[in-house]
Short mmCIF file of C-alpha atoms in Angstrom, two decimals:
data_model
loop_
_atom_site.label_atom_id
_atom_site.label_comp_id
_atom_site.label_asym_id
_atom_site.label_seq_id
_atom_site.Cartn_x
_atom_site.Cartn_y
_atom_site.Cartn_z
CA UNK A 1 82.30 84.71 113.56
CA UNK A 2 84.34 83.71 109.95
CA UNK A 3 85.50 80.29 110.80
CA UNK A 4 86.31 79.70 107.54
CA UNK A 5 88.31 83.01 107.14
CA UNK A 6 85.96 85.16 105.02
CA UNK A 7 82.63 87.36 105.01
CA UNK A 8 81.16 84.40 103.23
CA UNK A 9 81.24 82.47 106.11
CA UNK A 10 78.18 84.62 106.93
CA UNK A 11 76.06 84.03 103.91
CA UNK A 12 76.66 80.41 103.42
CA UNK A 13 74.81 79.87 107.08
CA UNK A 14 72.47 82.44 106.25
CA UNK A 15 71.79 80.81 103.04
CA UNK A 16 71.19 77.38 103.84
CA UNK A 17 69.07 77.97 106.84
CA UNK A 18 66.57 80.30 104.76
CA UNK A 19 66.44 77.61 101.88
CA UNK A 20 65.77 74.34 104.49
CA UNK A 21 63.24 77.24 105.90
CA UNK A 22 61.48 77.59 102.85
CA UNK A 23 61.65 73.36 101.77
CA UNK A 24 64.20 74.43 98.85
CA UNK A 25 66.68 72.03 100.41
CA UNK A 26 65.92 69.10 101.90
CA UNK A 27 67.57 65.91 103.55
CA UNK A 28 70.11 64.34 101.26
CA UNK A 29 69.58 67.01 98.27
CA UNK A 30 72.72 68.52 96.78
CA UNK A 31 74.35 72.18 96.61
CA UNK A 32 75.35 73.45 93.46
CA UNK A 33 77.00 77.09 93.36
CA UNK A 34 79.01 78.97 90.75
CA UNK A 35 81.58 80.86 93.22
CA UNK A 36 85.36 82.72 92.99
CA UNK A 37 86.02 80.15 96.64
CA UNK A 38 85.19 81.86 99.30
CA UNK A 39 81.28 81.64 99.61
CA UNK A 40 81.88 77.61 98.32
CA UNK A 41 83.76 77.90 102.19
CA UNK A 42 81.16 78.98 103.78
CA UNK A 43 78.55 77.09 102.31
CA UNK A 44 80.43 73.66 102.84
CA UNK A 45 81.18 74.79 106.44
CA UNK A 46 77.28 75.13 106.60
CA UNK A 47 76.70 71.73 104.34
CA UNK A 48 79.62 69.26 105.97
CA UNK A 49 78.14 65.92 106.61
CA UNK A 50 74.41 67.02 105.59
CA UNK A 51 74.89 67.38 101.50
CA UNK A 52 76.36 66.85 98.82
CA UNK A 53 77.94 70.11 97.36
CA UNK A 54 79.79 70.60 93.91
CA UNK A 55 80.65 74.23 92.91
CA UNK A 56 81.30 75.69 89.75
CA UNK A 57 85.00 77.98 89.96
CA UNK A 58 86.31 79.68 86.65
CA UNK A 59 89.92 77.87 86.20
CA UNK A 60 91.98 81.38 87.11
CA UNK A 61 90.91 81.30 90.68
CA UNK A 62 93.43 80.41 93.66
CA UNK A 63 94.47 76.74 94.19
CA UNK A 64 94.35 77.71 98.13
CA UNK A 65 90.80 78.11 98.02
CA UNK A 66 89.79 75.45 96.14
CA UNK A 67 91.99 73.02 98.01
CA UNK A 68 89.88 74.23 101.44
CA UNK A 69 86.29 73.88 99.19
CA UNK A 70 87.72 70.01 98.94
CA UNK A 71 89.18 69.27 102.40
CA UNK A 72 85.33 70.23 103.26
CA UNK A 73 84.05 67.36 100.96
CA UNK A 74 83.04 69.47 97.75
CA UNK A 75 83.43 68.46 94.66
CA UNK A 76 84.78 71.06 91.91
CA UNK A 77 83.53 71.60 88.01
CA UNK A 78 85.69 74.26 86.44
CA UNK A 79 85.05 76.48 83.42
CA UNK A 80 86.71 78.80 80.89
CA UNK A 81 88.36 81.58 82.60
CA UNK A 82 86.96 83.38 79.50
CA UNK A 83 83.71 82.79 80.37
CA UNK A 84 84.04 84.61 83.31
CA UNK A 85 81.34 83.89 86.15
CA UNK A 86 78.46 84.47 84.30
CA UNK A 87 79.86 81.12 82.27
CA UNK A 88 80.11 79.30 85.66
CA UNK A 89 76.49 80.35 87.00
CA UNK A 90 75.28 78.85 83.53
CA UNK A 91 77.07 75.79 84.22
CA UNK A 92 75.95 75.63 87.76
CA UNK A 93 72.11 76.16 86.91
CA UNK A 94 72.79 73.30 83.58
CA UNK A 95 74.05 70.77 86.20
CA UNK A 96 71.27 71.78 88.57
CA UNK A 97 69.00 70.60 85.95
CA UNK A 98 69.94 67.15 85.30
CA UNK A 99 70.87 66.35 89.46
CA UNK A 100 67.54 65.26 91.27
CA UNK A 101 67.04 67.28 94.59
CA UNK A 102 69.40 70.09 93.70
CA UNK A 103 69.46 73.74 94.79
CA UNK A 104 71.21 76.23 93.73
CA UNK A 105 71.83 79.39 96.04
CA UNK A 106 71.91 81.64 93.73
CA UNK A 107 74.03 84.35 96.11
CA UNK A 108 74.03 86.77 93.12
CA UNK A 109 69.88 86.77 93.35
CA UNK A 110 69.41 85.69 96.84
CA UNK A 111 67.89 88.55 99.34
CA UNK A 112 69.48 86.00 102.35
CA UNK A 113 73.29 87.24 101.24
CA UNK A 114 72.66 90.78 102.11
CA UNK A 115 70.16 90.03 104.53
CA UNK A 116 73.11 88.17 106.31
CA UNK A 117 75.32 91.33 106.74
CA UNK A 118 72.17 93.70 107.39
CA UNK A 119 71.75 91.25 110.86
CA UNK A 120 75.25 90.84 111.80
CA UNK A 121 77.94 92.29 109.94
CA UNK A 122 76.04 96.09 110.55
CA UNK A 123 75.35 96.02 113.79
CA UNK A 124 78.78 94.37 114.56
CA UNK A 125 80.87 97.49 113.03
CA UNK A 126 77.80 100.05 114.73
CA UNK A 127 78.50 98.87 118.16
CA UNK A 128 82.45 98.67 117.85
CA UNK A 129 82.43 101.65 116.45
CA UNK A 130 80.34 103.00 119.18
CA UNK A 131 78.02 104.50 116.91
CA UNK A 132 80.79 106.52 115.14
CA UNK A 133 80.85 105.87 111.61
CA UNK A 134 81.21 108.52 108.70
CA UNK A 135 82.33 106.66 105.91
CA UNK A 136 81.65 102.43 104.72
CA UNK A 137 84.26 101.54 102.35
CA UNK A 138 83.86 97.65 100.69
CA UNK A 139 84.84 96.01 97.61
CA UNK A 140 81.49 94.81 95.41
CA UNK A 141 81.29 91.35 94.04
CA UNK A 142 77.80 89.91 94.76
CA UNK A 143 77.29 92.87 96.07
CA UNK A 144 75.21 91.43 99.83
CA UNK A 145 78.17 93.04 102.08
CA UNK A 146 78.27 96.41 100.60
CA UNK A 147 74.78 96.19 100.53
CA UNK A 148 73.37 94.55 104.07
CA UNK A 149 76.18 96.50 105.74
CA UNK A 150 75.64 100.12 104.28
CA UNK A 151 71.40 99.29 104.22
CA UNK A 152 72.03 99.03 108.17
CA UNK A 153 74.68 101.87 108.74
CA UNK A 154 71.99 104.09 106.63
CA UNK A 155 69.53 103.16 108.87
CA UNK A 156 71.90 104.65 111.69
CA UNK A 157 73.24 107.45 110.38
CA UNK A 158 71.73 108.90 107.26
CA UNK A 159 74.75 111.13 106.86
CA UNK A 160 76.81 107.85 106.25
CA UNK A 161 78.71 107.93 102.98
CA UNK A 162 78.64 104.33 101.43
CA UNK A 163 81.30 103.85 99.09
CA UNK A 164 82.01 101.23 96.97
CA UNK A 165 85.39 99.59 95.22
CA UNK A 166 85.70 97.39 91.84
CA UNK A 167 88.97 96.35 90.28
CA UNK A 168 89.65 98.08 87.09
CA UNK A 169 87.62 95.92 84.08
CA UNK A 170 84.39 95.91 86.47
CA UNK A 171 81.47 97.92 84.91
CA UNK A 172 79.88 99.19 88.36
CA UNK A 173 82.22 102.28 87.86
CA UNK A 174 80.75 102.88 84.08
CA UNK A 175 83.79 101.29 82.65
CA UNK A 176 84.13 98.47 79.85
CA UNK A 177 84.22 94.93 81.20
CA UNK A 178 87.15 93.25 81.14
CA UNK A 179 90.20 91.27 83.00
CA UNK A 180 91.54 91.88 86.22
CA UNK A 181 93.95 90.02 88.93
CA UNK A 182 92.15 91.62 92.17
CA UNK A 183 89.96 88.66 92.91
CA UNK A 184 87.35 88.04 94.99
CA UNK A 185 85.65 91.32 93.88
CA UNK A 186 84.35 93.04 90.57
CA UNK A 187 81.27 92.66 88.46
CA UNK A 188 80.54 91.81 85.16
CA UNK A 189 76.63 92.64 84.99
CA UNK A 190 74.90 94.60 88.64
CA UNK A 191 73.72 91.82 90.91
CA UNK A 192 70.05 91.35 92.36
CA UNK A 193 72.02 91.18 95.87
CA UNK A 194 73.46 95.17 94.77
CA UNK A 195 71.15 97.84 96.16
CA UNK A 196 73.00 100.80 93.60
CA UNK A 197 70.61 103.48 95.34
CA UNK A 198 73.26 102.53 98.54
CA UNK A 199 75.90 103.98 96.74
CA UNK A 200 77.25 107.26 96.68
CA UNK A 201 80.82 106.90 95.33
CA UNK A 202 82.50 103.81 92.95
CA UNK A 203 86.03 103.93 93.20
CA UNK A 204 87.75 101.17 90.34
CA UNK A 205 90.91 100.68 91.61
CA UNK A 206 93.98 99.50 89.40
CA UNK A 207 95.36 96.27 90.25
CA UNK A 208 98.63 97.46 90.27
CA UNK A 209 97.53 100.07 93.81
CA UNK A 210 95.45 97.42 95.33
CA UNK A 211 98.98 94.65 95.12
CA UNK A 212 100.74 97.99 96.36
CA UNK A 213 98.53 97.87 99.27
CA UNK A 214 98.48 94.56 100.66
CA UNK A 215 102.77 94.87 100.31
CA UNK A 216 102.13 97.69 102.19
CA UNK A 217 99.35 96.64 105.01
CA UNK A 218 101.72 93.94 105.23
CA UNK A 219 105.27 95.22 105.83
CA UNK A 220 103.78 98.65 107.54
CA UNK A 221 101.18 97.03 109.45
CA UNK A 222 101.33 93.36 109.86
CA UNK A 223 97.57 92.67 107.84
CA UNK A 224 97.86 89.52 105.92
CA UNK A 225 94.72 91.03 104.04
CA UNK A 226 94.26 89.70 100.06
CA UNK A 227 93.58 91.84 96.68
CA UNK A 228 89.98 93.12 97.84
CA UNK A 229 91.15 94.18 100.87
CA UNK A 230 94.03 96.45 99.25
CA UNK A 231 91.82 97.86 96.71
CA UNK A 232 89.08 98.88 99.53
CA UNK A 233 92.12 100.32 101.52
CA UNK A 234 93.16 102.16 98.86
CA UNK A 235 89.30 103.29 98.18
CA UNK A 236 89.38 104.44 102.24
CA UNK A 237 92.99 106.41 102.14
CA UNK A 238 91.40 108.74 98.89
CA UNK A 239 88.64 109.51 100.98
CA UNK A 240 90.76 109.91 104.40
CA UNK A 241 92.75 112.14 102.47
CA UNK A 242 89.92 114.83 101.69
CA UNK A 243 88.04 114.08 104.48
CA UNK A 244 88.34 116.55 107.78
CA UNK A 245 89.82 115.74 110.93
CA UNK A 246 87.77 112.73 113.23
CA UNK A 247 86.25 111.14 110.53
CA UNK A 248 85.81 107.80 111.09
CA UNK A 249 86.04 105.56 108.50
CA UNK A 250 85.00 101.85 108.90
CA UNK A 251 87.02 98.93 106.28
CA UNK A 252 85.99 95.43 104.71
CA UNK A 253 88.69 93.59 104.16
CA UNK A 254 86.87 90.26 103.52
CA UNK A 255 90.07 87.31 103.50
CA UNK A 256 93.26 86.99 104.22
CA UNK A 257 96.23 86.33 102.05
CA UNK A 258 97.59 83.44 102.61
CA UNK A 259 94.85 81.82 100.45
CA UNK A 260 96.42 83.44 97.02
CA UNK A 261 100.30 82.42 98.13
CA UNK A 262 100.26 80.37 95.30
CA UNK A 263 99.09 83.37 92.59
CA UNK A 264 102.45 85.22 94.41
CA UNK A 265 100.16 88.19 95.51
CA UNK A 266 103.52 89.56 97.03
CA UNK A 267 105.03 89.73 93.83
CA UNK A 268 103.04 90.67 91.61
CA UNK A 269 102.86 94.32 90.55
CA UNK A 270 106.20 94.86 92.60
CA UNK A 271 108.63 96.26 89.79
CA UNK A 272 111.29 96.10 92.56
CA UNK A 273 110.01 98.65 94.48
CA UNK A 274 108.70 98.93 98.30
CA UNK A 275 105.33 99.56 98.85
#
């Protein structure tokens, strides 16, 4: 269901289909999108040979990622990595403005990004879980998988406890903005696509324990899962740890690692020592 190796696989169908729906995109018109890589996958996966597509990627984001955005025929504008991505959705909307027939997703506004996870990703984990879930545990960058997936697990089992992970210099948590290495996730204002009333715990997790985990899903387990993934894995083993016997806890881990080789996610954080 991720042919392009990530959640966002989801979203960028979900996305396009609503907007050629609703006449936002039409024939020949062209995608524009500020994104961290992984929803520019799935939204040229969705686009290939029917658009044009140019995303907007803040320059500190992994060469692995944007190499697969162009082997998909997008074109790439970077910005400031001081800017953050609230510097690359301003770009995005500026170039949207002078490009005839452009649309701009918008997955940080758009209800069809949640929506995509509240029709598959949801039911997906309720059935394999055969109805069995205690605790949803997944990082929070738009926000549309913590939120379509916990909206529908709600719906199933008010009892669920939805919790969600930042990196450390996200503000979700209450803490100041600010720089982080776990990418992928983390927000620097709450997103229209984050239904906060679906939240019962923030954990913001140091980078330095989510690169601890994915050394250690790696060599322990044999998961090739990224910086999101460790920090939500390190959200889940707090709350295995105080929670009593059976729970069942269900995981996001939204990509895999071998899209940040070149960032050394092995390395970094390692001071020498096994995870």
């Amino acid at each position: 269901y991720n042919p392009g190796g990530s959640v966002k696989d989801r979203i960028g169908a979900w996305m396009i289909r609503d907007a050629e729906e609703r006449g936002l995109l039409r024939p020949g018109g062209t995608i524009i999108e500020p994104t961290a890589g992984n929803t520019g996958i799935g939204l040229a996966l969705a686009a290939a040979g029917r658009y044009r597509v140019i995303f907007v990627v803040p320059e500190h984001f992994s060469m692995e990622k944007q190499a697969l955005m162009r082997a998909l025929g997008a074109e790439i504008v970077h910005t400031p990595r001081s800017g953050g991505m609230e510097g690359a959705i301003a770009r995005a909307r500026a170039l949207a403005a002078e490009i005839p027939g452009a649309w701009v997703p918008q997955q940080f506004a758009n209800p069809a990004n949640p929506e995509a996870h509240y029709r598959t990703t949801g039911p997906e984990i309720w059935e394999q879980m055969q109805g069995r879930v205690d605790i949803f545990v997944a990082g929070v960058g738009s926000g549309g998988t913590f939120t379509g997936t916990a909206r529908y697990l709600k719906e199933k089992n008010p009892r669920l406890k939805a919790v969600a992970v930042e990196p450390e210099g996200s503000i979700l948590g209450g803490g100041p903005k600010g720089p982080h290495e776990t990418e992928g996730i983390g927000v620097e204002f709450i997103p229209e696509t984050l239904d906060v009333s679906l939240v019962d715990q923030v954990y913001t997790v140091m980078d330095a324990d989510a690169f601890a985990m994915v050394r250690a899903l790696a060599r322990r387990c044999g998961l090739l899962a990224a910086s999101s993934s460790g920090a939500a894995f390190w959200a889940a083993l707090q709350e295995a740890r105080a929670a009593p016997p059976g729970t069942r806890i269900a995981v996001i881990f939204p990509d895999a690692a071998d899209r940040y080789l070149s960032k050394d996610i092995y390395g970094k954080f390692a001071d020498g020592k096994e995870a």
